[in-house]
Amino acid sequence: MMNSSKKLILIDWLLPMDGGRPIRKAYLLIEKGLIKDFGLQVQLSSEGDCLEQNLIIEKLPGGILMPGLINTHIHLAYKTTALDDCQDEIDWLKKIVQESRSMTQKDKISLAKENVKAVLKGGCTFVVENTPFDETVEAIAESRLKALLGIEVFGNKSSQAEMVFQNSLAKLKSLEEKFQSVTPRLQFTFSPHSIYNVADSLMQLLSVWAKQNDRFLLLHLAEFAFESELTQEHKLPAKLLDLYNLLGVTGSEIANKKNTLAAMNPVQYLKEIQCLHKKMVLTHLINVSEEDIKTLKESDALLALCLRSNLLLHKKIPPSSLFRSTSSQISFGTDGLSSNYDLDLIHEISHNFKLLKANGLDASSQSLFESITSIPAAKLGLKMGAIKRGNPADLLCFVPNSKESQKELSEKNIFDYLLEELSNFTRQVWVDGESI
C-alpha cells in the first residue's frame, strides 16, 4: 500500500537558496511534510528501489524547484481602489477606510478568500499581514497559507497608552486561543500602524513587549511626506485631521512636542524614542536620508519594500543607496490591491529587477529571489525559505508550459531566465508536502 506521506520529486533544477549552488538533475525527498533529503538524481539507487520503498514519485521535466516565497508586507483585506479618484495620499487613506467600512462581513470573507487563493497560486507560502480583519484571519486559517498577523494598533494619546496596550494584548490572546489548533502555522503580533497614529509612550510599551516576548512589530515608516512634517516641523496638516476624525482618534501629539522632541525625520524619531531595533519589520521607507540608511543598517531591522505600490501611489521609490547599504536586511512585499496591480510576488521582483537596473543599481536576479526566501526567513527566525533537511516542504516549482519552453540552462543564468521567461511557466506549489 502506498504511503502518501513519502514523496520523491525529480526535477531538472533545484535552487536551495541556502547559499549553495543550483543543483542540476536533482531529487527532493519529502516525508511527513518535511524535507528529508535532496541531491543529485545519480545518487539515487534506482527507480525500482524507490518504488519498493513505497515512494510516490513525481517527475517534472524541465522543472525548477525552490522554497515557497515569503511576502513581508501584504494587506489581504483590501480590494482594488481607483487611484485616479484620489486627490492625494491622505485622500487615498480615507478612501480605503471608507471602502472597508462599507463592506459586509460576507464581502470581507469572500475578498479575503479570493486574495489568499491568489497568493498561494503565485507560489507564496508565508505572508506578513498588516491589517487583518477577523474575516481575514478566518480565511487564512481555513487555507494552507502560513502567516505572521499584525493586530493593528492606534492610539495618539499618551494618557491612554496603557489602556490601548492592554486592550490590544487582550485581543491578541483571544485570537491565539481561538486559532490555537492551527498554531504555529499562524503567529500573532502587533502592527502599530505608523508613528503618526501611535503615541511615543504606546510605541515604547509595544517595543518592550516585542523584545520580551521575541515578537516582531510591523510598522509603516517614512512613507508619506506628512510624517516628516510632523517630526521635523511639528506641523499637523489639516487634511490629516480629517483622517483622524474619520478613524475616531485624536491628533498626533508629535505636533505638540517641539520642546521635548527636536526636529528630526521619522527614522531618527523612532530611534530617539528607543523603538528602532531588530525586532521590527519596517515597510516602505521612501523618504529616507543617507543618515537614516546608516541608522537602519545599525538597527538590523527587516526592511520590507513595495516598489510597485510606491510608484503607483507616490511616484517614487526608496533611494538606491538603501539597497546597496542594507542588502542583507531587504525583503519585498506586494502591499494590497488598493495600491498594486496584483498580489504576485514574482511579478513584484520581476518588475523590481528592471526598475533597479534602470536606476543604476547593479542588483542580481538571484539577490532578489533571496529577498523573498532566505533573507526574510532568517531575519524572522522562520524554519523555511531554504531547501534544508528538516524544513517544512513548502515549495514552488516552475514548470515549462511546453517542450519549446525548456532551455538548456547554466547556474549562471537560471535566475535571470526565470524573471525573463515567466510567461512560459506554470507554477506548482506544495505546503507541508501537500500539493495545492
Short mmCIF file of C-alpha atoms in Angstrom, two decimals:
data_model
loop_
_atom_site.label_atom_id
_atom_site.label_comp_id
_atom_site.label_asym_id
_atom_site.label_seq_id
_atom_site.Cartn_x
_atom_site.Cartn_y
_atom_site.Cartn_z
CA MET A 1 0.00 0.00 0.00
CA MET A 2 1.37 3.43 -0.99
CA ASN A 3 2.37 5.74 1.85
CA SER A 4 1.18 9.22 0.81
CA SER A 5 3.47 10.81 3.41
CA LYS A 6 6.54 9.83 1.36
CA LYS A 7 7.17 11.60 -1.93
CA LEU A 8 10.07 11.86 -4.32
CA ILE A 9 10.20 14.81 -6.71
CA LEU A 10 12.51 14.62 -9.73
CA ILE A 11 13.32 17.96 -11.37
CA ASP A 12 15.81 19.49 -13.77
CA TRP A 13 16.97 22.17 -11.35
CA LEU A 14 16.83 22.64 -7.59
CA LEU A 15 17.57 26.10 -6.16
CA PRO A 16 18.41 25.57 -2.45
CA MET A 17 18.52 29.34 -1.61
CA ASP A 18 20.76 28.43 1.31
CA GLY A 19 23.97 29.86 -0.07
CA GLY A 20 24.63 26.70 -2.05
CA ARG A 21 24.76 26.45 -5.84
CA PRO A 22 21.82 25.34 -8.00
CA ILE A 23 21.67 21.56 -8.41
CA ARG A 24 21.22 20.11 -11.92
CA LYS A 25 19.10 16.95 -12.38
CA ALA A 26 18.05 16.90 -8.76
CA TYR A 27 15.74 14.99 -6.48
CA LEU A 28 13.93 16.04 -3.30
CA LEU A 29 12.54 13.56 -0.81
CA ILE A 30 9.58 14.50 1.40
CA GLU A 31 8.46 12.57 4.44
CA LYS A 32 5.64 13.58 6.78
CA GLY A 33 5.55 17.08 5.32
CA LEU A 34 9.27 17.73 5.88
CA ILE A 35 12.27 17.79 3.57
CA LYS A 36 14.08 14.56 4.37
CA ASP A 37 16.78 14.67 1.72
CA PHE A 38 17.82 16.20 -1.61
CA GLY A 39 20.69 15.98 -4.06
CA LEU A 40 21.70 14.67 -7.45
CA GLN A 41 19.47 12.11 -9.10
CA VAL A 42 22.51 9.94 -9.86
CA GLN A 43 22.90 9.50 -6.12
CA LEU A 44 19.63 7.57 -6.02
CA SER A 45 19.94 3.81 -6.30
CA SER A 46 17.27 3.16 -8.92
CA GLU A 47 13.65 3.97 -9.62
CA GLY A 48 12.77 0.35 -8.95
CA ASP A 49 14.25 0.53 -5.47
CA CYS A 50 12.35 3.76 -4.84
CA LEU A 51 9.08 2.08 -5.69
CA GLU A 52 9.91 -0.75 -3.32
CA GLN A 53 10.30 1.86 -0.60
CA ASN A 54 6.66 2.90 -1.20
CA LEU A 55 7.51 6.34 -2.50
CA ILE A 56 5.16 8.39 -4.61
CA ILE A 57 7.35 9.63 -7.46
CA GLU A 58 6.56 12.87 -9.25
CA LYS A 59 8.59 13.72 -12.35
CA LEU A 60 8.60 17.34 -13.53
CA PRO A 61 10.69 17.53 -16.74
CA GLY A 62 12.23 20.98 -17.13
CA GLY A 63 11.03 21.89 -13.63
CA ILE A 64 12.86 24.43 -11.47
CA LEU A 65 12.20 23.84 -7.77
CA MET A 66 12.81 26.33 -4.95
CA PRO A 67 11.42 27.17 -1.48
CA GLY A 68 7.99 28.73 -1.19
CA LEU A 69 8.05 32.52 -1.26
CA ILE A 70 7.70 34.94 1.68
CA ASN A 71 5.72 38.17 1.22
CA THR A 72 6.78 40.51 4.04
CA HIS A 73 4.10 43.15 3.56
CA ILE A 74 0.58 42.47 2.37
CA HIS A 75 -2.98 43.61 3.06
CA LEU A 76 -5.32 40.72 2.21
CA ALA A 77 -8.39 42.67 3.33
CA TYR A 78 -8.15 45.35 0.65
CA LYS A 79 -9.71 45.46 -2.79
CA THR A 80 -8.74 47.39 -5.90
CA THR A 81 -9.04 51.13 -5.34
CA ALA A 82 -9.41 53.66 -8.16
CA LEU A 83 -6.35 55.81 -7.52
CA ASP A 84 -7.37 58.31 -10.19
CA ASP A 85 -10.29 59.30 -7.97
CA CYS A 86 -7.96 60.29 -5.12
CA GLN A 87 -6.67 63.85 -4.85
CA ASP A 88 -3.64 62.97 -2.72
CA GLU A 89 -2.22 60.37 -0.35
CA ILE A 90 -4.43 61.32 2.59
CA ASP A 91 -7.47 61.20 0.34
CA TRP A 92 -6.39 57.66 -0.62
CA LEU A 93 -6.10 56.65 3.03
CA LYS A 94 -9.58 58.00 3.74
CA LYS A 95 -10.99 56.14 0.75
CA ILE A 96 -9.55 52.83 1.96
CA VAL A 97 -11.14 53.34 5.38
CA GLN A 98 -14.50 54.20 3.81
CA GLU A 99 -14.37 51.23 1.42
CA SER A 100 -13.54 48.85 4.26
CA ARG A 101 -16.39 50.14 6.40
CA SER A 102 -18.87 49.77 3.55
CA MET A 103 -18.10 46.07 3.12
CA THR A 104 -20.37 43.47 4.67
CA GLN A 105 -18.98 40.54 6.64
CA LYS A 106 -19.82 38.29 3.69
CA ASP A 107 -17.94 40.62 1.32
CA LYS A 108 -14.90 40.65 3.59
CA ILE A 109 -14.77 36.86 3.84
CA SER A 110 -15.19 36.44 0.09
CA LEU A 111 -12.50 39.01 -0.70
CA ALA A 112 -10.05 37.55 1.81
CA LYS A 113 -10.52 34.01 0.48
CA GLU A 114 -10.03 35.21 -3.09
CA ASN A 115 -6.84 37.05 -2.17
CA VAL A 116 -5.47 34.12 -0.16
CA LYS A 117 -6.09 31.82 -3.12
CA ALA A 118 -4.23 34.20 -5.45
CA VAL A 119 -1.27 34.42 -3.07
CA LEU A 120 -0.91 30.64 -2.81
CA LYS A 121 -1.35 30.16 -6.54
CA GLY A 122 1.53 32.58 -7.09
CA GLY A 123 3.89 30.41 -5.05
CA CYS A 124 3.86 32.37 -1.81
CA THR A 125 3.50 30.12 1.25
CA PHE A 126 4.09 32.68 4.03
CA VAL A 127 2.86 36.26 4.40
CA VAL A 128 3.25 39.11 6.86
CA GLU A 129 -0.29 40.51 7.04
CA ASN A 130 -0.54 44.02 8.47
CA THR A 131 -4.19 44.94 8.96
CA PRO A 132 -6.24 41.77 9.28
CA PHE A 133 -9.97 41.91 9.79
CA ASP A 134 -11.34 38.97 11.78
CA GLU A 135 -12.58 37.66 8.43
CA THR A 136 -9.05 37.78 7.02
CA VAL A 137 -7.74 35.66 9.88
CA GLU A 138 -10.55 33.16 9.30
CA ALA A 139 -9.74 32.94 5.59
CA ILE A 140 -6.04 32.33 6.25
CA ALA A 141 -6.81 29.76 8.95
CA GLU A 142 -9.04 27.80 6.55
CA SER A 143 -6.32 27.76 3.89
CA ARG A 144 -2.83 26.24 3.81
CA LEU A 145 -1.19 29.66 3.91
CA LYS A 146 1.21 30.41 6.80
CA ALA A 147 1.28 33.90 8.25
CA LEU A 148 2.52 36.43 10.76
CA LEU A 149 -0.53 38.56 11.52
CA GLY A 150 -0.16 42.03 12.99
CA ILE A 151 -3.09 43.29 15.04
CA GLU A 152 -3.38 46.94 14.09
CA VAL A 153 -2.89 49.39 16.96
CA PHE A 154 -3.96 53.05 17.04
CA GLY A 155 -3.57 55.49 19.90
CA ASN A 156 -2.23 59.02 19.75
CA LYS A 157 -2.80 59.99 23.39
CA SER A 158 -0.03 59.15 25.85
CA SER A 159 -2.51 59.23 28.72
CA GLN A 160 -4.35 56.30 27.12
CA ALA A 161 -1.28 54.28 26.12
CA GLU A 162 -1.56 51.67 28.88
CA MET A 163 -5.28 51.16 28.26
CA VAL A 164 -4.80 50.76 24.48
CA PHE A 165 -1.91 48.38 25.06
CA GLN A 166 -3.89 46.19 27.48
CA ASN A 167 -6.91 46.10 25.14
CA SER A 168 -4.66 45.12 22.24
CA LEU A 169 -2.98 42.44 24.34
CA ALA A 170 -6.37 41.01 25.27
CA LYS A 171 -7.34 40.80 21.60
CA LEU A 172 -4.07 39.11 20.71
CA LYS A 173 -4.53 36.49 23.43
CA SER A 174 -8.11 35.93 22.31
CA LEU A 175 -7.00 35.27 18.74
CA GLU A 176 -4.23 32.95 19.87
CA GLU A 177 -6.73 30.91 21.89
CA LYS A 178 -9.28 30.82 19.08
CA PHE A 179 -6.77 29.67 16.48
CA GLN A 180 -4.51 27.52 18.66
CA SER A 181 -5.48 24.47 16.60
CA VAL A 182 -3.60 25.92 13.60
CA THR A 183 -0.67 27.28 15.61
CA PRO A 184 2.23 27.52 14.78
CA ARG A 185 1.04 27.99 11.18
CA LEU A 186 -0.42 31.32 12.31
CA GLN A 187 1.58 33.67 14.50
CA PHE A 188 0.19 36.86 16.02
CA THR A 189 1.86 40.14 16.88
CA PHE A 190 1.13 43.88 16.81
CA SER A 191 1.10 46.31 13.94
CA PRO A 192 1.35 49.84 15.37
CA HIS A 193 0.23 51.41 12.13
CA SER A 194 2.75 54.24 11.95
CA ILE A 195 4.32 57.00 14.01
CA TYR A 196 1.51 59.39 13.07
CA ASN A 197 -1.07 57.03 14.56
CA VAL A 198 0.73 55.81 17.69
CA ALA A 199 1.98 57.95 20.59
CA ASP A 200 5.61 57.55 21.62
CA SER A 201 4.63 56.10 25.01
CA LEU A 202 2.40 53.48 23.34
CA MET A 203 5.13 52.64 20.83
CA GLN A 204 7.53 52.15 23.75
CA LEU A 205 5.15 49.78 25.53
CA LEU A 206 4.77 47.72 22.36
CA SER A 207 8.51 47.76 21.75
CA VAL A 208 9.32 46.46 25.24
CA TRP A 209 6.68 43.74 24.82
CA ALA A 210 8.17 42.70 21.44
CA LYS A 211 11.67 42.32 22.87
CA GLN A 212 10.49 40.46 25.98
CA ASN A 213 8.31 38.06 24.00
CA ASP A 214 10.56 37.61 20.96
CA ARG A 215 7.93 39.04 18.60
CA PHE A 216 8.21 41.42 15.67
CA LEU A 217 6.41 44.76 15.43
CA LEU A 218 5.09 45.70 11.98
CA LEU A 219 5.37 49.40 11.13
CA HIS A 220 4.79 51.63 8.09
CA LEU A 221 7.62 54.18 8.19
CA ALA A 222 8.78 57.17 6.12
CA GLU A 223 6.08 56.52 3.54
CA PHE A 224 4.26 59.86 3.49
CA ALA A 225 5.68 63.38 3.31
CA PHE A 226 3.46 64.48 6.20
CA GLU A 227 5.36 62.14 8.56
CA SER A 228 8.39 64.41 8.13
CA GLU A 229 6.21 67.49 8.63
CA LEU A 230 5.17 66.06 12.00
CA THR A 231 8.61 65.08 13.27
CA GLN A 232 10.74 67.84 11.73
CA GLU A 233 8.39 70.82 11.72
CA HIS A 234 5.84 69.64 14.30
CA LYS A 235 3.08 70.61 11.90
CA LEU A 236 -0.21 68.74 11.67
CA PRO A 237 -1.68 69.04 8.14
CA ALA A 238 -5.37 69.96 8.13
CA LYS A 239 -6.24 67.02 5.86
CA LEU A 240 -4.57 64.65 8.33
CA LEU A 241 -7.01 65.88 10.97
CA ASP A 242 -9.83 64.84 8.63
CA LEU A 243 -8.36 61.32 8.57
CA TYR A 244 -8.13 61.26 12.35
CA ASN A 245 -11.78 62.32 12.62
CA LEU A 246 -12.75 59.53 10.23
CA LEU A 247 -10.82 56.99 12.29
CA GLY A 248 -12.24 58.37 15.52
CA VAL A 249 -8.82 59.04 17.04
CA THR A 250 -7.17 62.17 18.39
CA GLY A 251 -4.50 64.13 16.52
CA SER A 252 -0.83 63.19 16.81
CA GLU A 253 0.94 64.50 19.92
CA ILE A 254 4.17 64.82 17.93
CA ALA A 255 2.91 68.17 16.65
CA ASN A 256 2.78 69.47 20.24
CA LYS A 257 6.23 68.26 21.35
CA LYS A 258 8.51 70.96 19.99
CA ASN A 259 10.13 71.39 23.40
CA THR A 260 10.74 67.70 24.12
CA LEU A 261 11.43 66.31 20.63
CA ALA A 262 13.98 68.06 18.48
CA ALA A 263 13.39 68.45 14.75
CA MET A 264 14.19 65.07 13.23
CA ASN A 265 12.93 62.87 10.43
CA PRO A 266 10.76 59.76 11.05
CA VAL A 267 13.62 57.22 11.23
CA GLN A 268 15.59 59.36 13.69
CA TYR A 269 12.42 59.98 15.71
CA LEU A 270 11.89 56.24 16.09
CA LYS A 271 15.48 55.86 17.25
CA GLU A 272 15.12 58.80 19.66
CA ILE A 273 12.19 57.16 21.45
CA GLN A 274 14.21 53.89 21.62
CA CYS A 275 11.88 51.95 19.34
CA LEU A 276 14.20 51.11 16.47
CA HIS A 277 15.67 47.62 16.79
CA LYS A 278 15.99 44.22 15.13
CA LYS A 279 12.56 43.02 16.27
CA MET A 280 10.84 45.21 13.72
CA VAL A 281 9.57 44.90 10.15
CA LEU A 282 9.74 48.40 8.66
CA THR A 283 7.83 48.99 5.45
CA HIS A 284 8.15 51.44 2.53
CA LEU A 285 11.00 53.78 3.67
CA ILE A 286 10.60 56.06 0.66
CA ASN A 287 11.60 59.30 2.38
CA VAL A 288 14.92 58.39 3.96
CA SER A 289 18.26 60.22 4.06
CA GLU A 290 21.80 58.83 3.97
CA GLU A 291 21.93 59.24 7.75
CA ASP A 292 18.69 57.25 8.02
CA ILE A 293 20.15 54.45 5.94
CA LYS A 294 23.12 54.15 8.29
CA THR A 295 20.72 54.10 11.23
CA LEU A 296 18.57 51.40 9.61
CA LYS A 297 21.64 49.29 8.93
CA GLU A 298 22.72 49.58 12.56
CA SER A 299 19.23 48.62 13.77
CA ASP A 300 19.37 45.28 11.90
CA ALA A 301 15.59 45.53 11.36
CA LEU A 302 13.94 43.70 8.48
CA LEU A 303 13.09 46.17 5.71
CA ALA A 304 10.02 45.38 3.61
CA LEU A 305 9.92 47.28 0.32
CA CYS A 306 6.91 47.59 -2.01
CA LEU A 307 8.22 49.28 -5.15
CA ARG A 308 5.25 48.81 -7.47
CA SER A 309 2.93 50.19 -4.80
CA ASN A 310 5.31 53.11 -4.16
CA LEU A 311 5.38 54.04 -7.83
CA LEU A 312 1.62 53.82 -8.25
CA LEU A 313 0.78 55.78 -5.13
CA HIS A 314 3.76 58.07 -4.54
CA LYS A 315 5.53 58.19 -7.94
CA LYS A 316 8.84 57.41 -6.22
CA ILE A 317 10.81 54.58 -4.65
CA PRO A 318 13.46 54.42 -1.88
CA PRO A 319 16.93 55.72 -2.83
CA SER A 320 19.29 53.25 -4.47
CA SER A 321 21.79 53.69 -1.62
CA LEU A 322 19.30 51.90 0.67
CA PHE A 323 19.60 48.78 -1.49
CA ARG A 324 23.38 48.96 -1.61
CA SER A 325 23.87 49.50 2.12
CA THR A 326 21.25 47.19 3.63
CA SER A 327 21.03 44.33 1.12
CA SER A 328 21.13 41.66 3.85
CA GLN A 329 18.07 43.24 5.51
CA ILE A 330 15.91 43.82 2.43
CA SER A 331 12.78 41.87 1.61
CA PHE A 332 9.82 42.58 -0.65
CA GLY A 333 6.06 42.75 -0.31
CA THR A 334 3.22 43.41 -2.68
CA ASP A 335 1.24 45.68 -0.34
CA GLY A 336 -2.52 45.41 -1.01
CA LEU A 337 -4.68 45.63 -4.11
CA SER A 338 -5.55 49.18 -3.06
CA SER A 339 -2.16 50.24 -4.43
CA ASN A 340 -0.90 47.43 -6.65
CA TYR A 341 -1.88 45.51 -9.75
CA ASP A 342 -1.85 42.07 -8.11
CA LEU A 343 -0.56 40.10 -5.11
CA ASP A 344 2.00 38.14 -7.12
CA LEU A 345 5.45 38.32 -5.51
CA ILE A 346 7.22 37.00 -8.63
CA HIS A 347 5.65 39.79 -10.69
CA GLU A 348 6.87 42.16 -7.98
CA ILE A 349 10.52 41.18 -8.17
CA SER A 350 10.44 40.86 -11.97
CA HIS A 351 9.32 44.49 -12.15
CA ASN A 352 11.81 45.48 -9.43
CA PHE A 353 14.68 43.83 -11.31
CA LYS A 354 14.07 46.06 -14.33
CA LEU A 355 13.37 49.10 -12.18
CA LEU A 356 16.54 48.82 -10.10
CA LYS A 357 18.66 48.26 -13.20
CA ALA A 358 17.11 51.37 -14.78
CA ASN A 359 18.01 53.34 -11.64
CA GLY A 360 21.66 52.38 -11.86
CA LEU A 361 21.67 49.67 -9.22
CA ASP A 362 23.57 46.52 -10.16
CA ALA A 363 21.14 44.16 -8.47
CA SER A 364 21.36 40.50 -9.36
CA SER A 365 18.29 38.43 -10.07
CA GLN A 366 19.50 35.86 -7.52
CA SER A 367 19.65 38.51 -4.78
CA LEU A 368 16.01 39.40 -5.50
CA PHE A 369 14.97 35.77 -5.10
CA GLU A 370 16.92 35.65 -1.83
CA SER A 371 14.95 38.72 -0.71
CA ILE A 372 11.70 36.74 -0.95
CA THR A 373 13.03 33.47 0.51
CA SER A 374 16.14 33.05 2.64
CA ILE A 375 16.67 36.65 3.83
CA PRO A 376 13.23 37.24 5.38
CA ALA A 377 13.15 33.69 6.75
CA ALA A 378 16.45 34.19 8.54
CA LYS A 379 15.52 37.63 9.86
CA LEU A 380 12.11 36.45 11.10
CA GLY A 381 13.51 33.25 12.59
CA LEU A 382 11.41 31.05 10.32
CA LYS A 383 12.33 27.46 9.54
CA MET A 384 11.65 27.95 5.84
CA GLY A 385 12.90 29.97 2.90
CA ALA A 386 15.60 27.43 2.01
CA ILE A 387 15.83 23.80 0.92
CA LYS A 388 17.23 22.24 4.08
CA ARG A 389 16.77 18.84 5.69
CA GLY A 390 14.13 19.12 8.39
CA ASN A 391 12.48 22.24 6.97
CA PRO A 392 8.79 22.09 6.07
CA ALA A 393 8.29 21.06 2.45
CA ASP A 394 6.88 24.44 1.41
CA LEU A 395 7.89 24.54 -2.23
CA LEU A 396 7.41 26.29 -5.53
CA CYS A 397 8.18 24.67 -8.88
CA PHE A 398 8.28 26.49 -12.21
CA VAL A 399 7.16 24.00 -14.85
CA PRO A 400 7.59 24.76 -18.59
CA ASN A 401 4.32 25.15 -20.49
CA SER A 402 5.73 23.18 -23.42
CA LYS A 403 8.86 21.45 -24.65
CA GLU A 404 9.65 24.62 -26.56
CA SER A 405 9.79 26.45 -23.24
CA GLN A 406 12.57 24.22 -21.98
CA LYS A 407 16.01 25.64 -22.47
CA GLU A 408 19.47 24.39 -21.66
CA LEU A 409 20.40 26.49 -18.66
CA SER A 410 23.51 27.01 -16.62
CA GLU A 411 23.61 28.01 -12.98
CA LYS A 412 24.88 31.42 -14.09
CA ASN A 413 21.73 32.43 -15.92
CA ILE A 414 18.91 30.45 -14.32
CA PHE A 415 17.64 33.28 -12.10
CA ASP A 416 17.73 35.77 -14.99
CA TYR A 417 15.90 33.26 -17.15
CA LEU A 418 13.13 32.82 -14.60
CA LEU A 419 12.44 36.54 -14.44
CA GLU A 420 12.63 36.99 -18.21
CA GLU A 421 10.52 33.97 -19.19
CA LEU A 422 7.81 33.88 -16.52
CA SER A 423 5.02 33.61 -19.08
CA ASN A 424 6.48 30.31 -20.31
CA PHE A 425 5.98 28.61 -16.95
CA THR A 426 3.12 27.42 -14.83
CA ARG A 427 3.62 27.08 -11.07
CA GLN A 428 3.13 24.11 -8.83
CA VAL A 429 3.03 24.69 -5.07
CA TRP A 430 3.35 22.45 -2.04
CA VAL A 431 2.70 23.31 1.61
CA ASP A 432 3.94 20.83 4.17
CA GLY A 433 4.48 18.38 1.33
CA GLU A 434 0.90 18.56 0.06
CA SER A 435 0.30 19.88 -3.44
CA ILE A 436 -2.19 22.75 -3.53
#
